[in-house]
CSV table of C-alpha atoms and ligand atoms in Angstrom, one decimal:
chain,number,residue,atom,x,y,z
A,170,MET,CA,167.1,-134.2,-117.2
A,171,LYS,CA,167.6,-130.5,-116.3
A,172,VAL,CA,164.8,-127.9,-116.5
A,173,LEU,CA,164.2,-124.2,-117.3
A,174,VAL,CA,161.2,-122.2,-116.4
A,175,LEU,CA,160.8,-119.0,-117.3
A,176,GLY,CA,158.9,-116.5,-114.9
A,177,GLY,CA,158.7,-115.2,-111.4
A,178,GLY,CA,155.2,-115.4,-110.4
A,179,GLY,CA,152.9,-118.2,-108.3
A,180,ARG,CA,152.9,-119.6,-111.0
A,181,GLU,CA,156.4,-120.5,-111.9
A,182,HIS,CA,157.1,-121.3,-108.6
A,183,ALA,CA,154.1,-123.7,-108.7
A,184,LEU,CA,156.1,-125.6,-111.9
A,185,ALA,CA,158.8,-125.7,-109.9
A,186,TRP,CA,157.5,-127.4,-107.5
A,187,ARG,CA,155.9,-129.6,-109.2
A,188,LEU,CA,158.7,-130.6,-111.6
A,189,LYS,CA,161.2,-130.6,-108.3
A,190,LYS,CA,158.7,-133.8,-107.4
A,191,SER,CA,159.1,-135.4,-110.9
A,192,ASP,CA,161.0,-138.6,-110.8
A,193,SER,CA,162.2,-137.3,-114.0
A,194,VAL,CA,163.9,-134.5,-113.3
A,195,SER,CA,167.1,-134.2,-111.8
A,196,ASP,CA,167.5,-130.4,-111.2
A,197,VAL,CA,165.3,-127.1,-111.9
A,198,TYR,CA,166.2,-123.6,-112.7
A,199,VAL,CA,163.7,-120.7,-112.9
A,200,CYS,CA,164.8,-117.8,-114.6
A,201,PRO,CA,164.6,-115.0,-113.0
A,202,GLY,CA,162.2,-116.8,-109.9
A,203,ASN,CA,161.4,-115.2,-106.0
A,204,PRO,CA,162.3,-115.9,-103.3
A,205,GLY,CA,159.8,-118.8,-102.9
A,206,CYS,CA,161.3,-120.4,-106.6
A,207,ALA,CA,165.0,-120.6,-104.8
A,208,SER,CA,163.5,-123.2,-102.1
A,209,VAL,CA,162.5,-126.1,-104.7
A,210,ALA,CA,165.6,-124.4,-108.0
A,211,THR,CA,167.6,-122.6,-108.2
A,212,CYS,CA,167.2,-118.7,-109.7
A,213,VAL,CA,168.9,-117.6,-112.5
A,214,LYS,CA,169.1,-113.4,-113.1
A,215,PRO,CA,169.1,-113.1,-116.8
A,216,PRO,CA,172.5,-110.8,-117.5
A,217,ILE,CA,169.6,-109.0,-120.1
A,218,THR,CA,165.5,-109.2,-120.0
A,219,THR,CA,165.5,-110.2,-123.4
A,220,ILE,CA,164.7,-113.1,-125.2
A,221,GLU,CA,168.6,-113.1,-125.9
A,222,GLY,CA,169.2,-113.3,-122.4
A,223,PHE,CA,167.2,-116.3,-121.9
A,224,LEU,CA,168.8,-118.4,-124.5
A,225,SER,CA,172.4,-117.5,-122.7
A,226,VAL,CA,170.5,-119.4,-119.5
A,227,ALA,CA,169.2,-121.9,-121.6
A,228,ARG,CA,172.7,-122.5,-122.6
A,229,GLU,CA,174.7,-121.9,-119.4
A,230,THR,CA,172.9,-124.0,-117.1
A,231,GLY,CA,172.0,-126.6,-120.0
A,232,ALA,CA,168.3,-127.0,-119.6
A,233,ASP,CA,167.3,-130.6,-121.3
A,234,LEU,CA,163.9,-129.0,-121.7
A,235,THR,CA,162.4,-124.6,-121.0
A,236,VAL,CA,159.0,-124.4,-120.2
A,237,VAL,CA,157.2,-120.9,-121.0
A,238,GLY,CA,155.2,-118.8,-117.8
A,239,PRO,CA,154.0,-115.6,-119.4
A,240,GLU,CA,152.2,-115.0,-122.3
A,241,GLY,CA,154.7,-111.9,-123.2
A,242,PRO,CA,158.1,-113.9,-124.1
A,243,LEU,CA,155.9,-116.1,-125.9
A,244,VAL,CA,153.8,-113.3,-128.0
A,245,ASP,CA,157.4,-111.8,-128.3
A,246,GLY,CA,158.6,-114.8,-130.1
A,247,VAL,CA,160.6,-116.8,-127.2
A,248,VAL,CA,159.8,-120.5,-128.8
A,249,ASP,CA,160.8,-119.9,-132.2
A,250,ALA,CA,164.6,-118.3,-130.8
A,251,PHE,CA,164.8,-121.3,-128.9
A,252,GLU,CA,164.0,-123.9,-132.0
A,253,ALA,CA,166.3,-122.0,-134.3
A,254,ASN,CA,169.0,-122.6,-132.0
A,255,GLY,CA,168.1,-126.2,-131.7
A,256,LEU,CA,167.7,-125.8,-128.0
A,257,LEU,CA,163.8,-127.8,-126.9
A,258,VAL,CA,161.4,-125.7,-124.9
A,259,PHE,CA,157.3,-126.1,-124.5
A,260,GLY,CA,155.0,-123.5,-125.5
A,261,PRO,CA,153.2,-121.9,-128.7
A,262,SER,CA,155.4,-120.1,-131.6
A,263,ARG,CA,155.0,-116.4,-131.8
A,264,ALA,CA,152.3,-116.9,-134.9
A,265,ALA,CA,150.2,-119.6,-132.0
A,266,ALA,CA,150.8,-116.7,-129.3
A,267,GLN,CA,148.6,-114.4,-131.1
A,268,LEU,CA,145.5,-116.4,-129.6
A,269,GLU,CA,146.3,-114.1,-126.7
A,270,GLY,CA,148.7,-111.1,-128.3
A,271,SER,CA,145.2,-110.0,-130.5
A,272,LYS,CA,141.9,-110.4,-129.3
A,273,ILE,CA,140.8,-109.5,-132.7
A,274,PHE,CA,143.1,-112.3,-134.5
A,275,SER,CA,141.9,-114.5,-131.5
A,276,LYS,CA,138.4,-113.3,-132.5
A,277,ARG,CA,138.5,-114.2,-135.9
A,278,PHE,CA,139.6,-117.5,-135.8
A,279,MET,CA,137.2,-118.2,-133.4
A,280,GLU,CA,134.9,-117.4,-136.7
A,281,ARG,CA,136.7,-119.6,-138.8
A,282,ALA,CA,136.6,-122.2,-137.1
A,283,GLY,CA,133.2,-121.7,-135.6
A,284,ILE,CA,133.4,-121.8,-131.9
A,285,PRO,CA,131.1,-120.8,-130.0
A,286,THR,CA,132.0,-117.1,-128.8
A,287,ALA,CA,130.2,-113.9,-128.1
A,288,ARG,CA,128.9,-111.6,-131.2
A,289,PHE,CA,131.1,-109.0,-132.2
A,290,VAL,CA,132.8,-106.2,-134.3
A,291,SER,CA,136.5,-105.2,-134.1
A,292,THR,CA,137.5,-101.2,-135.3
A,293,ASP,CA,140.3,-99.2,-134.7
A,294,ASP,CA,137.8,-96.4,-135.4
A,295,VAL,CA,136.3,-93.9,-133.1
A,296,GLY,CA,133.5,-92.6,-135.2
A,297,GLU,CA,133.0,-96.8,-136.5
A,298,ALA,CA,133.3,-98.0,-132.6
A,299,ARG,CA,130.1,-95.4,-131.6
A,300,LYS,CA,127.8,-96.5,-134.9
A,301,VAL,CA,129.2,-99.9,-134.2
A,302,LEU,CA,127.6,-99.0,-130.0
A,303,ASP,CA,124.0,-98.4,-132.2
A,304,GLY,CA,124.4,-102.4,-132.7
A,305,PHE,CA,124.9,-103.9,-129.2
A,306,SER,CA,122.5,-103.8,-126.3
A,307,TYR,CA,124.3,-103.0,-122.8
A,308,PRO,CA,126.1,-103.9,-120.6
A,309,VAL,CA,128.5,-104.5,-123.4
A,310,VAL,CA,132.0,-104.7,-123.3
A,311,VAL,CA,134.9,-103.3,-125.0
A,312,LYS,CA,138.0,-105.4,-125.0
A,313,ALA,CA,141.4,-103.5,-126.1
A,314,ASP,CA,143.2,-105.8,-129.1
A,315,GLY,CA,146.2,-106.4,-127.4
A,316,LEU,CA,148.1,-107.3,-124.0
A,317,ALA,CA,147.0,-105.0,-121.2
A,318,ALA,CA,147.7,-107.3,-118.0
A,319,GLY,CA,144.6,-108.4,-117.2
A,320,LYS,CA,142.9,-104.5,-117.7
A,321,GLY,CA,142.2,-104.5,-121.0
A,322,VAL,CA,138.4,-105.9,-120.6
A,323,VAL,CA,136.1,-102.8,-119.5
A,324,ILE,CA,132.3,-103.9,-118.9
A,325,CYS,CA,130.7,-100.8,-119.6
A,326,GLN,CA,126.3,-100.3,-117.9
A,327,ASP,CA,125.7,-97.8,-120.5
A,328,ARG,CA,125.8,-95.5,-124.0
A,329,ALA,CA,127.6,-92.9,-121.6
A,330,GLU,CA,130.2,-95.6,-119.7
A,331,ALA,CA,130.9,-97.3,-123.5
A,332,GLU,CA,132.2,-94.3,-124.9
A,333,THR,CA,134.4,-92.4,-122.1
A,334,THR,CA,135.9,-95.7,-121.9
A,335,LEU,CA,136.5,-95.8,-126.6
A,336,GLU,CA,137.6,-92.8,-125.9
A,337,GLY,CA,140.3,-94.2,-122.9
A,338,MET,CA,141.2,-96.8,-125.6
A,339,PHE,CA,142.1,-95.1,-128.5
A,340,THR,CA,144.1,-91.9,-126.9
A,341,GLY,CA,146.1,-94.4,-125.1
A,342,ALA,CA,145.1,-93.4,-121.4
A,343,LEU,CA,143.3,-96.8,-120.0
A,344,VAL,CA,146.0,-98.9,-121.6
A,345,GLY,CA,148.2,-97.5,-123.6
A,346,PRO,CA,149.0,-98.8,-127.7
A,347,ALA,CA,147.2,-102.1,-127.0
A,348,GLY,CA,144.1,-99.9,-126.9
A,349,ALA,CA,144.0,-98.5,-130.4
A,350,LYS,CA,142.6,-101.2,-132.2
A,351,VAL,CA,139.4,-102.6,-129.6
A,352,VAL,CA,136.9,-105.4,-129.9
A,353,ILE,CA,133.6,-104.6,-128.7
A,354,GLU,CA,131.3,-107.7,-127.9
A,355,GLU,CA,128.3,-108.6,-126.8
A,356,PHE,CA,127.8,-109.5,-123.1
A,357,LEU,CA,127.4,-113.0,-121.4
A,358,THR,CA,125.8,-114.2,-118.5
A,359,GLY,CA,126.8,-117.6,-116.9
A,360,ALA,CA,129.1,-119.3,-114.9
A,361,GLU,CA,132.9,-118.8,-115.3
A,362,ALA,CA,135.2,-121.6,-115.4
A,363,SER,CA,139.3,-121.9,-116.7
A,364,PHE,CA,140.0,-125.0,-119.3
A,365,ILE,CA,143.4,-125.4,-120.3
A,366,GLY,CA,145.0,-128.2,-122.8
A,367,LEU,CA,148.0,-129.4,-123.1
A,368,SER,CA,148.5,-129.9,-126.6
A,369,ASP,CA,151.7,-130.8,-128.5
A,370,GLY,CA,150.5,-129.6,-132.1
A,371,GLU,CA,148.3,-131.9,-133.0
A,372,ARG,CA,146.8,-133.6,-129.7
A,373,VAL,CA,145.2,-132.1,-127.0
A,374,LEU,CA,145.0,-133.5,-123.2
A,375,PRO,CA,142.5,-132.1,-121.0
A,376,LEU,CA,143.9,-130.9,-117.7
A,377,GLU,CA,141.3,-130.6,-114.7
A,378,PRO,CA,138.6,-127.6,-114.9
A,379,SER,CA,139.4,-124.2,-112.2
A,380,GLN,CA,137.6,-120.7,-111.3
A,381,ASP,CA,139.6,-117.9,-110.8
A,382,HIS,CA,138.4,-114.4,-109.0
A,383,LYS,CA,139.0,-111.6,-110.7
A,384,THR,CA,138.0,-108.8,-108.8
A,385,ILE,CA,139.7,-107.2,-105.8
A,386,TYR,CA,136.5,-107.9,-103.3
A,387,ALA,CA,134.4,-110.9,-102.5
A,388,ASN,CA,131.1,-110.8,-103.9
A,389,ASP,CA,132.8,-109.9,-107.1
A,390,GLN,CA,132.8,-106.1,-105.9
A,391,GLY,CA,135.4,-104.0,-107.2
A,392,PRO,CA,138.7,-103.2,-109.9
A,393,ASN,CA,139.4,-106.3,-112.1
A,394,THR,CA,142.5,-107.7,-110.8
A,395,GLY,CA,145.1,-110.4,-112.0
A,396,GLY,CA,143.1,-113.1,-110.1
A,397,MET,CA,142.9,-113.2,-105.9
A,398,GLY,CA,141.9,-117.1,-105.6
A,399,ALA,CA,141.2,-119.9,-107.3
A,400,TYR,CA,139.6,-124.0,-106.9
A,401,SER,CA,139.6,-126.9,-109.0
A,402,ASP,CA,137.5,-129.3,-108.8
A,403,SER,CA,136.2,-131.8,-111.6
A,404,ARG,CA,132.5,-130.7,-110.9
A,405,ILE,CA,133.5,-127.4,-112.5
A,406,LEU,CA,132.1,-128.9,-116.2
A,407,GLY,CA,129.4,-132.8,-116.4
A,408,ALA,CA,130.6,-134.7,-118.2
A,409,ALA,CA,128.3,-133.7,-121.5
A,410,GLN,CA,129.9,-129.8,-121.1
A,411,ARG,CA,133.7,-131.3,-120.7
A,412,ASP,CA,133.4,-133.5,-123.9
A,413,PHE,CA,131.3,-130.6,-125.6
A,414,VAL,CA,134.4,-128.2,-124.5
A,415,MET,CA,137.4,-130.7,-125.9
A,416,ARG,CA,135.6,-131.4,-128.9
A,417,GLU,CA,134.1,-127.8,-130.1
A,418,VAL,CA,136.5,-125.2,-128.4
A,419,MET,CA,140.1,-127.6,-127.6
A,420,GLU,CA,140.5,-130.3,-130.7
A,421,ARG,CA,138.7,-127.6,-133.1
A,422,THR,CA,141.5,-125.2,-132.0
A,423,ILE,CA,144.3,-127.2,-132.7
A,424,ALA,CA,143.2,-129.0,-135.8
A,425,GLN,CA,142.3,-125.3,-137.3
A,426,MET,CA,145.8,-123.9,-136.5
A,427,LYS,CA,147.6,-126.9,-138.1
A,428,ALA,CA,145.7,-126.4,-140.9
A,429,GLU,CA,145.9,-122.4,-141.1
A,430,GLY,CA,150.1,-123.5,-141.0
A,431,MET,CA,150.7,-122.1,-137.3
A,432,PRO,CA,150.1,-125.5,-134.9
A,433,PHE,CA,150.1,-124.7,-131.2
A,434,LYS,CA,151.8,-126.4,-129.2
A,435,GLY,CA,151.5,-125.5,-125.3
A,436,PHE,CA,149.4,-124.9,-122.9
A,437,LEU,CA,146.1,-123.5,-124.1
A,438,TYR,CA,143.9,-122.1,-122.1
A,439,ALA,CA,140.1,-121.2,-122.9
A,440,GLY,CA,138.4,-119.1,-120.6
A,441,LEU,CA,134.6,-120.3,-120.8
A,442,MET,CA,131.5,-119.0,-120.1
A,443,MET,CA,128.6,-121.3,-119.3
A,444,THR,CA,125.6,-119.6,-121.0
A,445,ALA,CA,121.9,-120.9,-121.3
A,446,ARG,CA,123.5,-121.4,-125.3
A,447,GLY,CA,126.3,-123.8,-123.9
A,448,PRO,CA,129.7,-123.2,-122.8
A,449,MET,CA,131.1,-120.1,-125.1
A,450,VAL,CA,134.8,-118.3,-125.4
A,451,LEU,CA,135.2,-114.8,-123.7
A,452,GLU,CA,138.9,-115.4,-124.5
A,453,PHE,CA,142.3,-117.5,-125.2
A,454,ASN,CA,145.4,-117.5,-123.1
A,455,VAL,CA,148.1,-119.4,-124.6
A,456,ARG,CA,149.7,-120.3,-121.2
A,457,LEU,CA,148.8,-121.6,-117.6
A,458,GLY,CA,146.4,-119.1,-116.2
A,459,ASP,CA,147.6,-117.5,-112.5
A,460,PRO,CA,146.3,-118.5,-110.1
A,461,GLU,CA,144.6,-121.5,-111.5
A,462,THR,CA,147.7,-122.8,-111.6
A,463,GLN,CA,148.4,-123.2,-108.0
A,464,ALA,CA,145.2,-124.6,-107.6
A,465,LEU,CA,145.8,-127.0,-110.3
A,466,LEU,CA,149.2,-128.6,-109.8
A,467,HIS,CA,148.2,-128.9,-105.8
A,468,ARG,CA,146.4,-131.8,-107.8
A,469,MET,CA,148.6,-133.1,-109.9
A,470,ASP,CA,149.5,-136.6,-109.5
A,471,CYS,CA,152.1,-137.5,-111.9
A,472,ASP,CA,155.5,-137.0,-113.4
A,473,LEU,CA,155.0,-132.9,-115.1
A,474,GLY,CA,158.7,-133.4,-116.0
A,475,ALA,CA,157.8,-136.2,-118.8
A,476,LEU,CA,154.6,-135.4,-119.9
A,477,LEU,CA,156.1,-131.9,-120.8
A,478,MET,CA,159.3,-133.4,-122.0
A,479,GLU,CA,157.2,-136.0,-124.6
A,480,ALA,CA,154.7,-133.1,-125.0
A,481,ALA,CA,157.6,-130.5,-126.3
A,482,ARG,CA,159.0,-133.4,-128.3
A,483,GLY,CA,155.7,-133.7,-130.5
A,484,ARG,CA,153.6,-136.5,-128.5
A,485,VAL,CA,151.4,-135.9,-125.2
A,486,LYS,CA,150.8,-139.4,-124.0
A,487,PRO,CA,147.8,-139.5,-122.2
A,488,GLU,CA,148.8,-142.4,-120.1
A,489,LEU,CA,151.3,-139.5,-117.8
A,490,LEU,CA,148.6,-137.5,-117.0
A,491,ALA,CA,147.0,-137.7,-113.6
A,492,PHE,CA,144.9,-135.9,-111.0
A,493,ARG,CA,143.9,-136.0,-107.5
A,494,GLU,CA,140.1,-136.2,-107.4
A,495,GLU,CA,140.6,-134.1,-103.9
A,496,PRO,CA,139.4,-130.5,-104.7
A,497,SER,CA,142.3,-127.9,-104.2
A,498,VAL,CA,141.7,-124.2,-103.4
A,499,CYS,CA,144.9,-121.1,-103.8
A,500,VAL,CA,144.1,-118.5,-101.8
A,501,VAL,CA,145.7,-115.3,-103.4
A,502,LEU,CA,147.1,-112.7,-100.3
A,503,ALA,CA,147.7,-109.0,-102.0
A,504,ALA,CA,149.8,-106.0,-100.9
A,505,HIS,CA,148.4,-102.8,-100.1
A,506,GLY,CA,146.6,-100.7,-103.0
A,507,TYR,CA,146.8,-103.8,-104.9
A,508,PRO,CA,145.4,-103.6,-108.2
A,509,GLY,CA,145.6,-99.9,-107.6
A,510,LYS,CA,149.4,-98.2,-106.3
A,511,VAL,CA,151.3,-100.9,-104.6
A,512,ARG,CA,153.1,-100.5,-102.1
A,513,THR,CA,156.1,-102.7,-101.5
A,514,GLY,CA,158.2,-103.3,-98.5
A,515,ASP,CA,155.8,-104.9,-96.0
A,516,ALA,CA,157.7,-107.7,-93.7
A,517,ILE,CA,155.8,-111.1,-94.0
A,518,GLU,CA,155.7,-113.2,-91.0
A,519,GLY,CA,154.0,-116.3,-90.6
A,520,ILE,CA,154.5,-118.9,-93.9
A,521,GLY,CA,156.3,-121.8,-91.5
A,522,GLU,CA,153.1,-121.8,-89.7
A,523,ALA,CA,150.6,-122.0,-92.3
A,524,GLU,CA,153.3,-124.8,-93.6
A,525,ALA,CA,152.7,-126.3,-90.4
A,526,ARG,CA,149.1,-126.9,-91.4
A,527,GLY,CA,150.1,-128.7,-94.7
A,528,ALA,CA,149.5,-125.3,-97.2
A,529,THR,CA,151.2,-124.9,-99.8
A,530,VAL,CA,152.8,-121.5,-99.8
A,531,PHE,CA,153.5,-120.3,-103.7
A,532,HIS,CA,155.7,-116.9,-103.7
A,533,ALA,CA,154.7,-114.6,-106.8
A,534,GLY,CA,155.3,-110.6,-105.1
A,535,THR,CA,158.2,-111.0,-102.7
A,536,LYS,CA,161.9,-110.3,-102.2
A,537,MET,CA,164.4,-110.7,-99.8
A,538,GLU,CA,165.3,-107.4,-98.2
A,539,ARG,CA,168.1,-107.9,-95.8
A,540,GLY,CA,167.8,-111.1,-94.5
A,541,ARG,CA,164.1,-110.5,-94.5
A,542,LEU,CA,160.7,-111.7,-96.0
A,543,VAL,CA,159.2,-108.7,-97.9
A,544,THR,CA,156.1,-107.5,-100.3
A,545,SER,CA,157.4,-106.8,-103.7
A,546,GLY,CA,154.5,-106.9,-105.7
A,547,GLY,CA,150.7,-106.7,-106.0
A,548,ARG,CA,150.2,-110.5,-105.7
A,549,VAL,CA,152.7,-111.6,-103.0
A,550,LEU,CA,151.3,-115.2,-102.0
A,551,GLY,CA,149.0,-118.0,-102.8
A,552,VAL,CA,148.3,-120.1,-99.9
A,553,THR,CA,147.5,-123.5,-101.8
A,554,HIS,CA,145.1,-126.9,-100.1
A,555,SER,CA,143.2,-129.2,-100.3
A,556,GLY,CA,140.7,-131.1,-99.1
A,557,GLU,CA,138.2,-134.4,-99.2
A,558,THR,CA,135.6,-132.3,-100.0
A,559,LEU,CA,135.8,-128.4,-101.7
A,560,GLN,CA,134.2,-127.3,-98.4
A,561,GLU,CA,137.5,-128.7,-96.6
A,562,ALA,CA,139.9,-127.5,-99.0
A,563,ILE,CA,138.0,-123.9,-98.9
A,564,ALA,CA,138.2,-124.3,-94.7
A,565,ASN,CA,142.4,-125.6,-95.2
A,566,ALA,CA,143.0,-122.8,-97.1
A,567,TYR,CA,141.8,-120.1,-94.8
A,568,ARG,CA,143.0,-122.0,-91.5
A,569,ALA,CA,146.5,-122.1,-93.3
A,570,SER,CA,146.4,-118.3,-94.8
A,571,ASP,CA,145.2,-117.0,-91.4
A,572,GLU,CA,148.5,-117.8,-89.7
A,573,ILE,CA,150.7,-114.9,-92.3
A,574,ARG,CA,150.8,-111.7,-91.8
A,575,PHE,CA,152.0,-108.2,-93.4
A,576,ASP,CA,150.9,-104.6,-93.4
A,577,GLY,CA,148.4,-103.8,-95.4
A,578,MET,CA,147.4,-107.4,-96.6
A,579,GLN,CA,144.0,-107.6,-99.0
A,580,VAL,CA,142.5,-111.4,-99.3
A,581,ARG,CA,139.0,-112.1,-100.4
A,582,ARG,CA,137.0,-114.3,-97.2
A,583,ASP,CA,135.1,-116.0,-100.3
A,584,ILE,CA,137.4,-118.2,-102.6
A,585,GLY,CA,135.7,-121.4,-103.6
A,586,ALA,CA,132.2,-119.8,-102.2
A,587,LYS,CA,131.0,-119.9,-105.8
A,588,GLY,CA,131.7,-123.6,-106.4
A,589,LEU,CA,129.8,-124.4,-103.2
A,590,LYS,CA,127.0,-122.9,-105.0
A,591,ARG,CA,127.2,-124.3,-108.0
A,592,TRP,CA,126.0,-127.9,-106.4
B,783,LIG,P1,139.6,-111.2,-119.6
B,783,LIG,O1,140.6,-110.2,-118.8
B,783,LIG,O2,140.3,-110.8,-120.8
B,783,LIG,O3,140.4,-112.7,-118.8
B,783,LIG,O4,138.7,-110.9,-118.8
B,783,LIG,C1,138.5,-110.5,-117.8
B,783,LIG,C2,136.6,-110.8,-117.2
B,783,LIG,O5,136.0,-110.4,-118.6
B,783,LIG,C3,136.2,-112.1,-118.3
B,783,LIG,O6,137.0,-113.2,-116.6
B,783,LIG,C4,134.8,-112.2,-117.4
B,783,LIG,O7,134.6,-112.0,-116.0
B,783,LIG,C5,134.7,-110.7,-118.3
B,783,LIG,N1,134.2,-110.5,-119.6
B,783,LIG,C6,135.0,-111.2,-121.1
B,783,LIG,N2,134.2,-111.1,-122.0
B,783,LIG,C7,132.8,-110.8,-121.6
B,783,LIG,C8,131.7,-111.1,-122.6
B,783,LIG,N3,131.7,-111.2,-123.5
B,783,LIG,N4,130.5,-111.0,-121.5
B,783,LIG,C9,130.6,-110.9,-119.9
B,783,LIG,N5,131.6,-111.0,-119.4
B,783,LIG,C10,133.9,-111.0,-119.8
B,784,LIG,N1,143.8,-116.2,-114.0
B,784,LIG,C1,143.7,-115.3,-115.3
B,784,LIG,C2,145.1,-115.0,-116.0
B,784,LIG,O1,145.9,-116.4,-115.8
B,784,LIG,O2,144.6,-114.5,-116.8
């Protein structure tokens, strides 16, 4: 069968790479893709970057199945449009995508469903927001309601910072219209984990756990990014924690969404904090995480095409899902200036050498310019490797990433170290 992937980052390169290895898949298309995707798939530029554009690419390529990578088109209703046109697609509807599109929707949903999450208040009024702060201690977390490309969450150390943040949210200075409404919530402490389930709207299968590294500098210093690296290791959650998360978060969410008339079909990502009170949900995403996907799909040991096709048709099949036990690590190489103003156009060298060391190098922000591969975005590459132990996987990933060079390259040197501390 032919599969179309929508998106053009590291996550989509990893999806295309794993789909290309699937026995059930003959051709992979990525729209718009990137130079990395082009080595395993056919990249197709959409005639227009709207849902209509994606529809026309799906028709033109004759795709039997479309898999949606990023949240934007999901929240805009790309799945509804595909289904209305009789095209098979894997991802949540616009209604179900509110779990990521609106933090207020998501928090209220968790409250209704009895899913463990931080205590919160939501408001769109600055006076009320100030009053609400009286009921919280510090640090306190302020979150923009809408999509903000990873910049919508601010951990405020004291009241002055909270007030400045609220003002920035309501005036639009911080994240534009996404900050017109906010969630103010209790600060939780513990180890973080990313847990992703694959659902057909009724049942949900667990993928392996992983962990992202959000800040630009090692030891969680500096501003947040889209993610500077991730590792996947089955031990991130113990058996009891895994059962708890499946029962109290994943299955509960899928059942409640169905009961409320907006069944969730797609990848359901829970950002978790392992608190002293047990695992709690920090946020839901309605798609695969980036860069978690690069690490996860590196470990995957099954026909992803067949798995997603069955799920899209409404029947997830547990027997189609398998992972290798070996942990994996994805080290992100970021451009000069990231996560602030990014410089582009720096020539990239050494990918072949990194691959000769056994790594898979996923492209995120690259483009071809006069025959040379150059940087074109904040996160440039995701160098991904596995190992018999997590320690080995880390060493393998860094040995490979050390082969790659471009001016201004930024690398966090502690990807996976949190895992080594866990055990
Ligand atoms: P997000 O952009 O929604 O993924 O959130 C970014 C990060 O903010 C999360 O990965 C956590 O590290 C942190 N965070 C979000 N909510 C809380 C909370 N209630 N307590 C502590 N940290 C939080
Ligand atoms: N890595 C976090 C995310 O994809 O939102």
